[in-house]
PDB file of C-alpha atoms in Angstrom:
ATOM      1  CA  UNK A  50      74.333 109.486  89.628  1.00 72.00           C
ATOM      2  CA  UNK A  51      72.304 106.404  90.583  1.00 80.00           C
ATOM      3  CA  UNK A  52      72.720 104.942  87.102  1.00 84.00           C
ATOM      4  CA  UNK A  53      76.486 105.494  87.257  1.00 84.00           C
ATOM      5  CA  UNK A  54      76.717 103.836  90.677  1.00 83.00           C
ATOM      6  CA  UNK A  55      74.541 100.985  89.452  1.00 83.00           C
ATOM      7  CA  UNK A  56      76.816 100.471  86.452  1.00 86.00           C
ATOM      8  CA  UNK A  57      79.931 100.533  88.652  1.00 82.00           C
ATOM      9  CA  UNK A  58      78.370  97.992  91.003  1.00 81.00           C
ATOM     10  CA  UNK A  59      77.491  95.733  88.078  1.00 82.00           C
ATOM     11  CA  UNK A  60      81.059  95.910  86.748  1.00 81.00           C
ATOM     12  CA  UNK A  61      82.598  95.229  90.175  1.00 77.00           C
ATOM     13  CA  UNK A  62      80.493  92.092  90.615  1.00 78.00           C
ATOM     14  CA  UNK A  63      80.837  90.876  87.018  1.00 74.00           C
ATOM     15  CA  UNK A  64      83.604  88.396  87.809  1.00 70.00           C
ATOM     16  CA  UNK A  65      85.989  90.125  85.407  1.00 72.00           C
ATOM     17  CA  UNK A  66      89.187  91.827  86.536  1.00 73.00           C
ATOM     18  CA  UNK A  67      88.479  95.304  87.883  1.00 76.00           C
ATOM     19  CA  UNK A  68      91.059  98.013  88.469  1.00 76.00           C
ATOM     20  CA  UNK A  69      89.435 100.408  90.906  1.00 75.00           C
ATOM     21  CA  UNK A  70      90.825 103.344  92.850  1.00 74.00           C
ATOM     22  CA  UNK A  71      93.678 104.152  90.465  1.00 75.00           C
ATOM     23  CA  UNK A  72      95.299 107.584  90.687  1.00 78.00           C
ATOM     24  CA  UNK A  73      94.350 110.421  88.328  1.00 80.00           C
ATOM     25  CA  UNK A  74      94.017 114.186  88.355  1.00 82.00           C
ATOM     26  CA  UNK A  75      91.708 116.672  86.625  1.00 83.00           C
ATOM     27  CA  UNK A  76      93.506 118.902  84.127  1.00 82.00           C
ATOM     28  CA  UNK A  77      90.521 120.986  83.104  1.00 84.00           C
ATOM     29  CA  UNK A  78      89.323 121.456  79.538  1.00 84.00           C
ATOM     30  CA  UNK A  79      91.495 121.730  76.431  1.00 80.00           C
ATOM     31  CA  UNK A  80      89.756 122.804  73.219  1.00 80.00           C
ATOM     32  CA  UNK A  81      86.452 122.080  74.915  1.00 81.00           C
ATOM     33  CA  UNK A  82      87.431 118.519  75.835  1.00 85.00           C
ATOM     34  CA  UNK A  83      87.786 117.247  79.422  1.00 84.00           C
ATOM     35  CA  UNK A  84      91.345 116.146  80.218  1.00 84.00           C
ATOM     36  CA  UNK A  85      92.761 113.815  82.878  1.00 79.00           C
ATOM     37  CA  UNK A  86      96.394 113.263  83.874  1.00 81.00           C
ATOM     38  CA  UNK A  87      98.382 111.029  86.196  1.00 80.00           C
ATOM     39  CA  UNK A  88      97.102 107.867  84.538  1.00 79.00           C
ATOM     40  CA  UNK A  89     100.497 106.182  84.204  1.00 77.00           C
ATOM     41  CA  UNK A  90      99.564 103.311  86.573  1.00 78.00           C
ATOM     42  CA  UNK A  91      96.298 102.785  84.724  1.00 78.00           C
ATOM     43  CA  UNK A  92      98.104 102.769  81.373  1.00 79.00           C
ATOM     44  CA  UNK A  93     100.689 100.251  82.611  1.00 78.00           C
ATOM     45  CA  UNK A  94      97.893  98.006  83.884  1.00 78.00           C
ATOM     46  CA  UNK A  95      96.095  98.113  80.521  1.00 81.00           C
ATOM     47  CA  UNK A  96      99.357  97.388  78.685  1.00 80.00           C
ATOM     48  CA  UNK A  97     100.093  94.470  81.015  1.00 76.00           C
ATOM     49  CA  UNK A  98      96.609  92.970  80.477  1.00 77.00           C
ATOM     50  CA  UNK A  99      96.775  93.343  76.696  1.00 81.00           C
ATOM     51  CA  UNK A 100     100.203  91.701  76.629  1.00 74.00           C
ATOM     52  CA  UNK A 101      98.955  88.813  78.776  1.00 73.00           C
ATOM     53  CA  UNK A 102      95.996  88.332  76.427  1.00 74.00           C
ATOM     54  CA  UNK A 103      98.311  88.255  73.400  1.00 73.00           C
ATOM     55  CA  UNK A 104     100.564  85.704  75.101  1.00 68.00           C
ATOM     56  CA  UNK A 105      97.568  83.560  76.036  1.00 68.00           C
ATOM     57  CA  UNK A 106      95.991  83.551  72.575  1.00 72.00           C
ATOM     58  CA  UNK A 107      99.204  83.551  70.515  1.00 67.00           C
ATOM     59  CA  UNK A 108     101.847  81.817  72.641  1.00 62.00           C
ATOM     60  CA  UNK A 109     105.472  82.208  71.617  1.00 61.00           C
ATOM     61  CA  UNK A 110     107.607  80.142  73.971  1.00 62.00           C
ATOM     62  CA  UNK A 111     110.914  81.683  72.881  1.00 64.00           C
ATOM     63  CA  UNK A 112     109.655  85.257  73.219  1.00 61.00           C
ATOM     64  CA  UNK A 113     108.088  84.423  76.572  1.00 65.00           C
ATOM     65  CA  UNK A 114     111.353  82.980  77.883  1.00 71.00           C
ATOM     66  CA  UNK A 115     113.207  86.093  76.725  1.00 75.00           C
ATOM     67  CA  UNK A 116     110.696  88.333  78.496  1.00 79.00           C
ATOM     68  CA  UNK A 117     110.940  86.294  81.704  1.00 80.00           C
ATOM     69  CA  UNK A 118     114.744  86.399  81.532  1.00 83.00           C
ATOM     70  CA  UNK A 119     114.622  90.197  81.229  1.00 86.00           C
ATOM     71  CA  UNK A 120     112.314  90.496  84.233  1.00 88.00           C
ATOM     72  CA  UNK A 121     114.525  88.130  86.234  1.00 87.00           C
ATOM     73  CA  UNK A 122     117.526  90.313  85.390  1.00 89.00           C
ATOM     74  CA  UNK A 123     115.623  93.327  86.783  1.00 90.00           C
ATOM     75  CA  UNK A 124     114.952  91.489  90.055  1.00 90.00           C
ATOM     76  CA  UNK A 125     118.575  90.351  90.331  1.00 88.00           C
ATOM     77  CA  UNK A 126     119.884  93.861  89.660  1.00 91.00           C
ATOM     78  CA  UNK A 127     117.466  95.311  92.218  1.00 91.00           C
ATOM     79  CA  UNK A 128     118.522  92.727  94.809  1.00 89.00           C
ATOM     80  CA  UNK A 129     122.211  93.397  94.211  1.00 89.00           C
ATOM     81  CA  UNK A 130     121.720  97.153  94.621  1.00 88.00           C
ATOM     82  CA  UNK A 131     119.663  96.700  97.788  1.00 88.00           C
ATOM     83  CA  UNK A 132     122.128  94.235  99.326  1.00 85.00           C
ATOM     84  CA  UNK A 133     125.045  96.577  98.613  1.00 84.00           C
ATOM     85  CA  UNK A 134     123.296  99.317 100.574  1.00 75.00           C
ATOM     86  CA  UNK A 135     122.531  97.106 103.570  1.00 78.00           C
ATOM     87  CA  UNK A 136     124.260  98.139 106.796  1.00 74.00           C
ATOM     88  CA  UNK A 137     124.117  96.557 110.248  1.00 73.00           C
ATOM     89  CA  UNK A 138     121.205  94.502 111.597  1.00 75.00           C
ATOM     90  CA  UNK A 139     123.302  91.351 111.759  1.00 76.00           C
ATOM     91  CA  UNK A 140     121.214  90.299 114.735  1.00 75.00           C
ATOM     92  CA  UNK A 141     118.047  90.408 112.642  1.00 79.00           C
ATOM     93  CA  UNK A 142     119.707  88.332 109.905  1.00 84.00           C
ATOM     94  CA  UNK A 143     120.785  85.802 112.505  1.00 80.00           C
ATOM     95  CA  UNK A 144     117.273  85.707 113.968  1.00 80.00           C
ATOM     96  CA  UNK A 145     115.705  84.858 110.602  1.00 82.00           C
ATOM     97  CA  UNK A 146     118.339  82.173 110.018  1.00 80.00           C
ATOM     98  CA  UNK A 147     117.634  80.649 113.430  1.00 80.00           C
ATOM     99  CA  UNK A 148     113.894  80.506 112.721  1.00 78.00           C
ATOM    100  CA  UNK A 149     114.568  78.733 109.423  1.00 77.00           C
ATOM    101  CA  UNK A 150     117.159  76.371 110.946  1.00 76.00           C
ATOM    102  CA  UNK A 151     114.721  75.341 113.683  1.00 75.00           C
ATOM    103  CA  UNK A 152     112.441  74.005 110.961  1.00 70.00           C
ATOM    104  CA  UNK A 153     109.278  74.658 112.960  1.00 67.00           C
ATOM    105  CA  UNK A 154     107.805  76.745 110.166  1.00 72.00           C
ATOM    106  CA  UNK A 155     108.479  76.740 106.445  1.00 85.00           C
ATOM    107  CA  UNK A 156     106.558  80.001 106.042  1.00 89.00           C
ATOM    108  CA  UNK A 157     108.374  82.969 107.587  1.00 86.00           C
ATOM    109  CA  UNK A 158     107.119  86.565 107.636  1.00 89.00           C
ATOM    110  CA  UNK A 159     109.415  89.552 108.184  1.00 86.00           C
ATOM    111  CA  UNK A 160     107.605  92.732 109.243  1.00 86.00           C
ATOM    112  CA  UNK A 161     109.090  96.226 109.311  1.00 82.00           C
ATOM    113  CA  UNK A 162     108.042  99.850 109.451  1.00 83.00           C
ATOM    114  CA  UNK A 163     107.730 101.770 106.169  1.00 83.00           C
ATOM    115  CA  UNK A 164     111.134 103.107 105.138  1.00 79.00           C
ATOM    116  CA  UNK A 165     113.015 100.809 107.528  1.00 78.00           C
ATOM    117  CA  UNK A 166     115.092  99.226 104.757  1.00 84.00           C
ATOM    118  CA  UNK A 167     113.027  96.050 104.526  1.00 86.00           C
ATOM    119  CA  UNK A 168     113.965  95.329 100.897  1.00 89.00           C
ATOM    120  CA  UNK A 169     117.654  95.822 101.647  1.00 89.00           C
ATOM    121  CA  UNK A 170     117.324  93.409 104.551  1.00 89.00           C
ATOM    122  CA  UNK A 171     115.601  90.783 102.397  1.00 90.00           C
ATOM    123  CA  UNK A 172     118.190  91.138  99.634  1.00 91.00           C
ATOM    124  CA  UNK A 173     121.037  90.846 102.143  1.00 89.00           C
ATOM    125  CA  UNK A 174     119.493  87.737 103.650  1.00 89.00           C
ATOM    126  CA  UNK A 175     119.025  86.131 100.211  1.00 88.00           C
ATOM    127  CA  UNK A 176     122.692  86.818  99.489  1.00 85.00           C
ATOM    128  CA  UNK A 177     123.773  85.387 102.840  1.00 83.00           C
ATOM    129  CA  UNK A 178     121.593  82.293 102.369  1.00 82.00           C
ATOM    130  CA  UNK A 179     122.999  81.590  98.918  1.00 80.00           C
ATOM    131  CA  UNK A 180     126.610  82.057 100.001  1.00 74.00           C
ATOM    132  CA  UNK A 181     126.161  79.766 103.019  1.00 70.00           C
ATOM    133  CA  UNK A 182     125.265  76.755 100.862  1.00 59.00           C
ATOM    134  CA  UNK A 183     128.123  74.435  99.932  1.00 46.00           C
ATOM    135  CA  UNK A 184     126.538  73.173  96.746  1.00 49.00           C
ATOM    136  CA  UNK A 185     126.917  73.430  92.997  1.00 50.00           C
ATOM    137  CA  UNK A 186     123.274  74.525  93.069  1.00 51.00           C
ATOM    138  CA  UNK A 187     123.995  77.481  95.353  1.00 52.00           C
ATOM    139  CA  UNK A 188     122.683  80.152  92.986  1.00 52.00           C
ATOM    140  CA  UNK A 189     119.611  78.063  92.226  1.00 53.00           C
ATOM    141  CA  UNK A 190     118.769  77.660  95.900  1.00 83.00           C
ATOM    142  CA  UNK A 191     117.377  81.202  96.152  1.00 88.00           C
ATOM    143  CA  UNK A 192     114.397  82.330  94.110  1.00 91.00           C
ATOM    144  CA  UNK A 193     113.611  85.996  94.802  1.00 92.00           C
ATOM    145  CA  UNK A 194     110.791  88.294  93.777  1.00 94.00           C
ATOM    146  CA  UNK A 195     110.893  91.958  94.812  1.00 94.00           C
ATOM    147  CA  UNK A 196     107.589  93.742  94.283  1.00 93.00           C
ATOM    148  CA  UNK A 197     108.407  97.054  92.647  1.00 90.00           C
ATOM    149  CA  UNK A 198     111.576  95.821  90.939  1.00 90.00           C
ATOM    150  CA  UNK A 199     109.869  95.437  87.548  1.00 89.00           C
ATOM    151  CA  UNK A 200     106.652  96.635  85.860  1.00 86.00           C
ATOM    152  CA  UNK A 201     103.672  94.528  86.894  1.00 87.00           C
ATOM    153  CA  UNK A 202     105.632  92.842  89.697  1.00 91.00           C
ATOM    154  CA  UNK A 203     102.833  93.515  92.188  1.00 92.00           C
ATOM    155  CA  UNK A 204     100.279  91.488  90.225  1.00 92.00           C
ATOM    156  CA  UNK A 205      99.828  88.122  91.965  1.00 94.00           C
ATOM    157  CA  UNK A 206      99.252  86.333  88.659  1.00 93.00           C
ATOM    158  CA  UNK A 207     102.534  87.738  87.305  1.00 92.00           C
ATOM    159  CA  UNK A 208     104.316  86.725  90.516  1.00 94.00           C
ATOM    160  CA  UNK A 209     103.173  83.105  90.398  1.00 95.00           C
ATOM    161  CA  UNK A 210     103.785  82.865  86.652  1.00 93.00           C
ATOM    162  CA  UNK A 211     107.350  84.152  86.980  1.00 92.00           C
ATOM    163  CA  UNK A 212     108.163  81.899  89.945  1.00 94.00           C
ATOM    164  CA  UNK A 213     106.813  78.828  88.135  1.00 95.00           C
ATOM    165  CA  UNK A 214     108.715  79.680  84.944  1.00 92.00           C
ATOM    166  CA  UNK A 215     111.915  80.156  86.949  1.00 92.00           C
ATOM    167  CA  UNK A 216     111.511  76.819  88.728  1.00 93.00           C
ATOM    168  CA  UNK A 217     110.778  75.105  85.417  1.00 93.00           C
ATOM    169  CA  UNK A 218     113.924  76.623  83.863  1.00 89.00           C
ATOM    170  CA  UNK A 219     116.303  76.186  86.777  1.00 88.00           C
ATOM    171  CA  UNK A 220     115.353  72.619  87.643  1.00 90.00           C
ATOM    172  CA  UNK A 221     114.308  71.373  84.175  1.00 92.00           C
ATOM    173  CA  UNK A 222     110.806  70.534  85.381  1.00 93.00           C
ATOM    174  CA  UNK A 223     108.551  68.671  82.970  1.00 92.00           C
ATOM    175  CA  UNK A 224     105.601  70.905  83.797  1.00 93.00           C
ATOM    176  CA  UNK A 225     103.618  73.451  81.806  1.00 92.00           C
ATOM    177  CA  UNK A 226     103.045  76.878  83.325  1.00 92.00           C
ATOM    178  CA  UNK A 227      99.339  77.758  83.132  1.00 91.00           C
ATOM    179  CA  UNK A 228      98.276  81.148  81.810  1.00 87.00           C
ATOM    180  CA  UNK A 229      94.986  81.608  83.634  1.00 89.00           C
ATOM    181  CA  UNK A 230      95.189  82.633  87.284  1.00 92.00           C
ATOM    182  CA  UNK A 231      92.989  79.889  88.837  1.00 92.00           C
ATOM    183  CA  UNK A 232      95.113  77.248  87.124  1.00 93.00           C
ATOM    184  CA  UNK A 233      98.311  78.965  88.307  1.00 94.00           C
ATOM    185  CA  UNK A 234      97.145  78.870  91.936  1.00 94.00           C
ATOM    186  CA  UNK A 235      96.418  75.157  91.591  1.00 94.00           C
ATOM    187  CA  UNK A 236      99.694  74.391  89.797  1.00 95.00           C
ATOM    188  CA  UNK A 237     102.334  76.268  91.745  1.00 94.00           C
ATOM    189  CA  UNK A 238     102.353  73.906  94.784  1.00 94.00           C
ATOM    190  CA  UNK A 239     103.253  71.146  92.292  1.00 95.00           C
ATOM    191  CA  UNK A 240     106.121  73.293  91.003  1.00 96.00           C
ATOM    192  CA  UNK A 241     107.327  73.681  94.593  1.00 94.00           C
ATOM    193  CA  UNK A 242     107.060  69.937  95.189  1.00 93.00           C
ATOM    194  CA  UNK A 243     108.984  69.025  92.046  1.00 94.00           C
ATOM    195  CA  UNK A 244     111.602  71.719  92.727  1.00 93.00           C
ATOM    196  CA  UNK A 245     112.111  70.298  96.210  1.00 90.00           C
ATOM    197  CA  UNK A 246     112.769  66.877  94.697  1.00 89.00           C
ATOM    198  CA  UNK A 247     115.163  68.409  92.154  1.00 89.00           C
ATOM    199  CA  UNK A 248     117.403  70.123  94.722  1.00 84.00           C
ATOM    200  CA  UNK A 249     117.582  67.013  96.895  1.00 80.00           C
ATOM    201  CA  UNK A 250     116.987  66.240 100.553  1.00 77.00           C
ATOM    202  CA  UNK A 251     120.224  67.833 101.740  1.00 76.00           C
ATOM    203  CA  UNK A 252     119.430  71.257 100.255  1.00 81.00           C
ATOM    204  CA  UNK A 253     116.865  73.970 100.936  1.00 84.00           C
ATOM    205  CA  UNK A 254     115.195  76.138  98.323  1.00 88.00           C
ATOM    206  CA  UNK A 255     114.414  79.638  99.573  1.00 90.00           C
ATOM    207  CA  UNK A 256     111.470  81.335  97.843  1.00 94.00           C
ATOM    208  CA  UNK A 257     111.570  85.003  98.823  1.00 95.00           C
ATOM    209  CA  UNK A 258     108.800  87.503  98.080  1.00 95.00           C
ATOM    210  CA  UNK A 259     109.450  91.042  99.277  1.00 94.00           C
ATOM    211  CA  UNK A 260     106.875  93.828  99.655  1.00 92.00           C
ATOM    212  CA  UNK A 261     103.465  92.197 100.183  1.00 94.00           C
ATOM    213  CA  UNK A 262     102.177  95.613 101.252  1.00 92.00           C
ATOM    214  CA  UNK A 263     102.603  96.664  97.594  1.00 92.00           C
ATOM    215  CA  UNK A 264     100.510  93.799  96.224  1.00 92.00           C
ATOM    216  CA  UNK A 265      97.763  94.813  93.833  1.00 90.00           C
ATOM    217  CA  UNK A 266      94.301  93.593  94.729  1.00 87.00           C
ATOM    218  CA  UNK A 267      93.878  91.955  91.322  1.00 87.00           C
ATOM    219  CA  UNK A 268      92.442  88.440  91.761  1.00 90.00           C
ATOM    220  CA  UNK A 269      91.965  89.425  95.419  1.00 88.00           C
ATOM    221  CA  UNK A 270      95.710  88.933  95.830  1.00 89.00           C
ATOM    222  CA  UNK A 271      95.918  90.826  99.113  1.00 90.00           C
ATOM    223  CA  UNK A 272      93.737  88.148 100.735  1.00 90.00           C
ATOM    224  CA  UNK A 273      96.822  85.884 100.477  1.00 93.00           C
ATOM    225  CA  UNK A 274      94.755  82.806  99.633  1.00 91.00           C
ATOM    226  CA  UNK A 275      97.249  82.018  96.837  1.00 94.00           C
ATOM    227  CA  UNK A 276      99.787  80.833  99.393  1.00 93.00           C
ATOM    228  CA  UNK A 277      99.960  77.013  99.548  1.00 90.00           C
ATOM    229  CA  UNK A 278      98.284  75.380 102.532  1.00 87.00           C
ATOM    230  CA  UNK A 279     101.170  72.919 102.697  1.00 88.00           C
ATOM    231  CA  UNK A 280     104.768  73.719 101.766  1.00 90.00           C
ATOM    232  CA  UNK A 281     106.924  70.755 100.684  1.00 88.00           C
ATOM    233  CA  UNK A 282     109.917  69.682 102.755  1.00 86.00           C
ATOM    234  CA  UNK A 283     113.088  71.398 101.648  1.00 84.00           C
ATOM    235  CA  UNK A 284     111.243  74.609 100.751  1.00 90.00           C
ATOM    236  CA  UNK A 285     111.168  77.784 102.845  1.00 89.00           C
ATOM    237  CA  UNK A 286     108.931  80.694 101.801  1.00 92.00           C
ATOM    238  CA  UNK A 287     110.158  83.999 103.238  1.00 92.00           C
ATOM    239  CA  UNK A 288     107.771  86.947 102.914  1.00 94.00           C
ATOM    240  CA  UNK A 289     108.025  90.578 103.958  1.00 92.00           C
ATOM    241  CA  UNK A 290     105.531  93.351 104.519  1.00 92.00           C
ATOM    242  CA  UNK A 291     105.116  96.576 106.465  1.00 88.00           C
ATOM    243  CA  UNK A 292     103.244  96.845 109.746  1.00 82.00           C
ATOM    244  CA  UNK A 293      99.536  96.676 108.973  1.00 75.00           C
ATOM    245  CA  UNK A 294     100.145  95.099 105.560  1.00 71.00           C
ATOM    246  CA  UNK A 295      98.433  91.952 104.261  1.00 68.00           C
TER     247      UNK A 295
END
């Protein structure tokens, strides 16, 4: 037991990505072999990591853009479904808009109880924000990410990568999207800055990330140190989580 714990401790402090505490269940023995079940989350994580490694070592820009477009379609479909089911709470929508209009903070956090319809609220606000803008760029003024809307959407590296790719595509930014997480964290404030310049001083780009309570702890994502210390003018980052979340 001590050797096992020692090995686990060595792995956890190795500096490599560690997926700890995943769900599983004992199924007993089959033909004399121990069997485990309920490893779907673990399998999806392994698949996601292998795919990222393939993309890093054998980049295919066209295939990557197709994959990002498919994921974006999942987020848009999720948002549309959630917004359609949103009822009431016009006062809460107005309150968020007032906070943003005041301009005192470009980082806004919406907190709700589990099961309170937080995602529906965020989707409805994104829809309202987009429709309120009298600009040819209206659809481009909202960039949404709903954790849980697509496989791997709770991985902070995947979140930043997708947001950067979307900004690059929507605003024709002459920037390369890094593959490695430390480089992504360093680069994405630059993507925000250049996107702010692209939309112009009379417009606001809303970057919405829903469901921080569902963030994986990969790259210590739940510590939230990936958020920029300074958000460029013309950018508002709207986040949501449950009470007691990160």
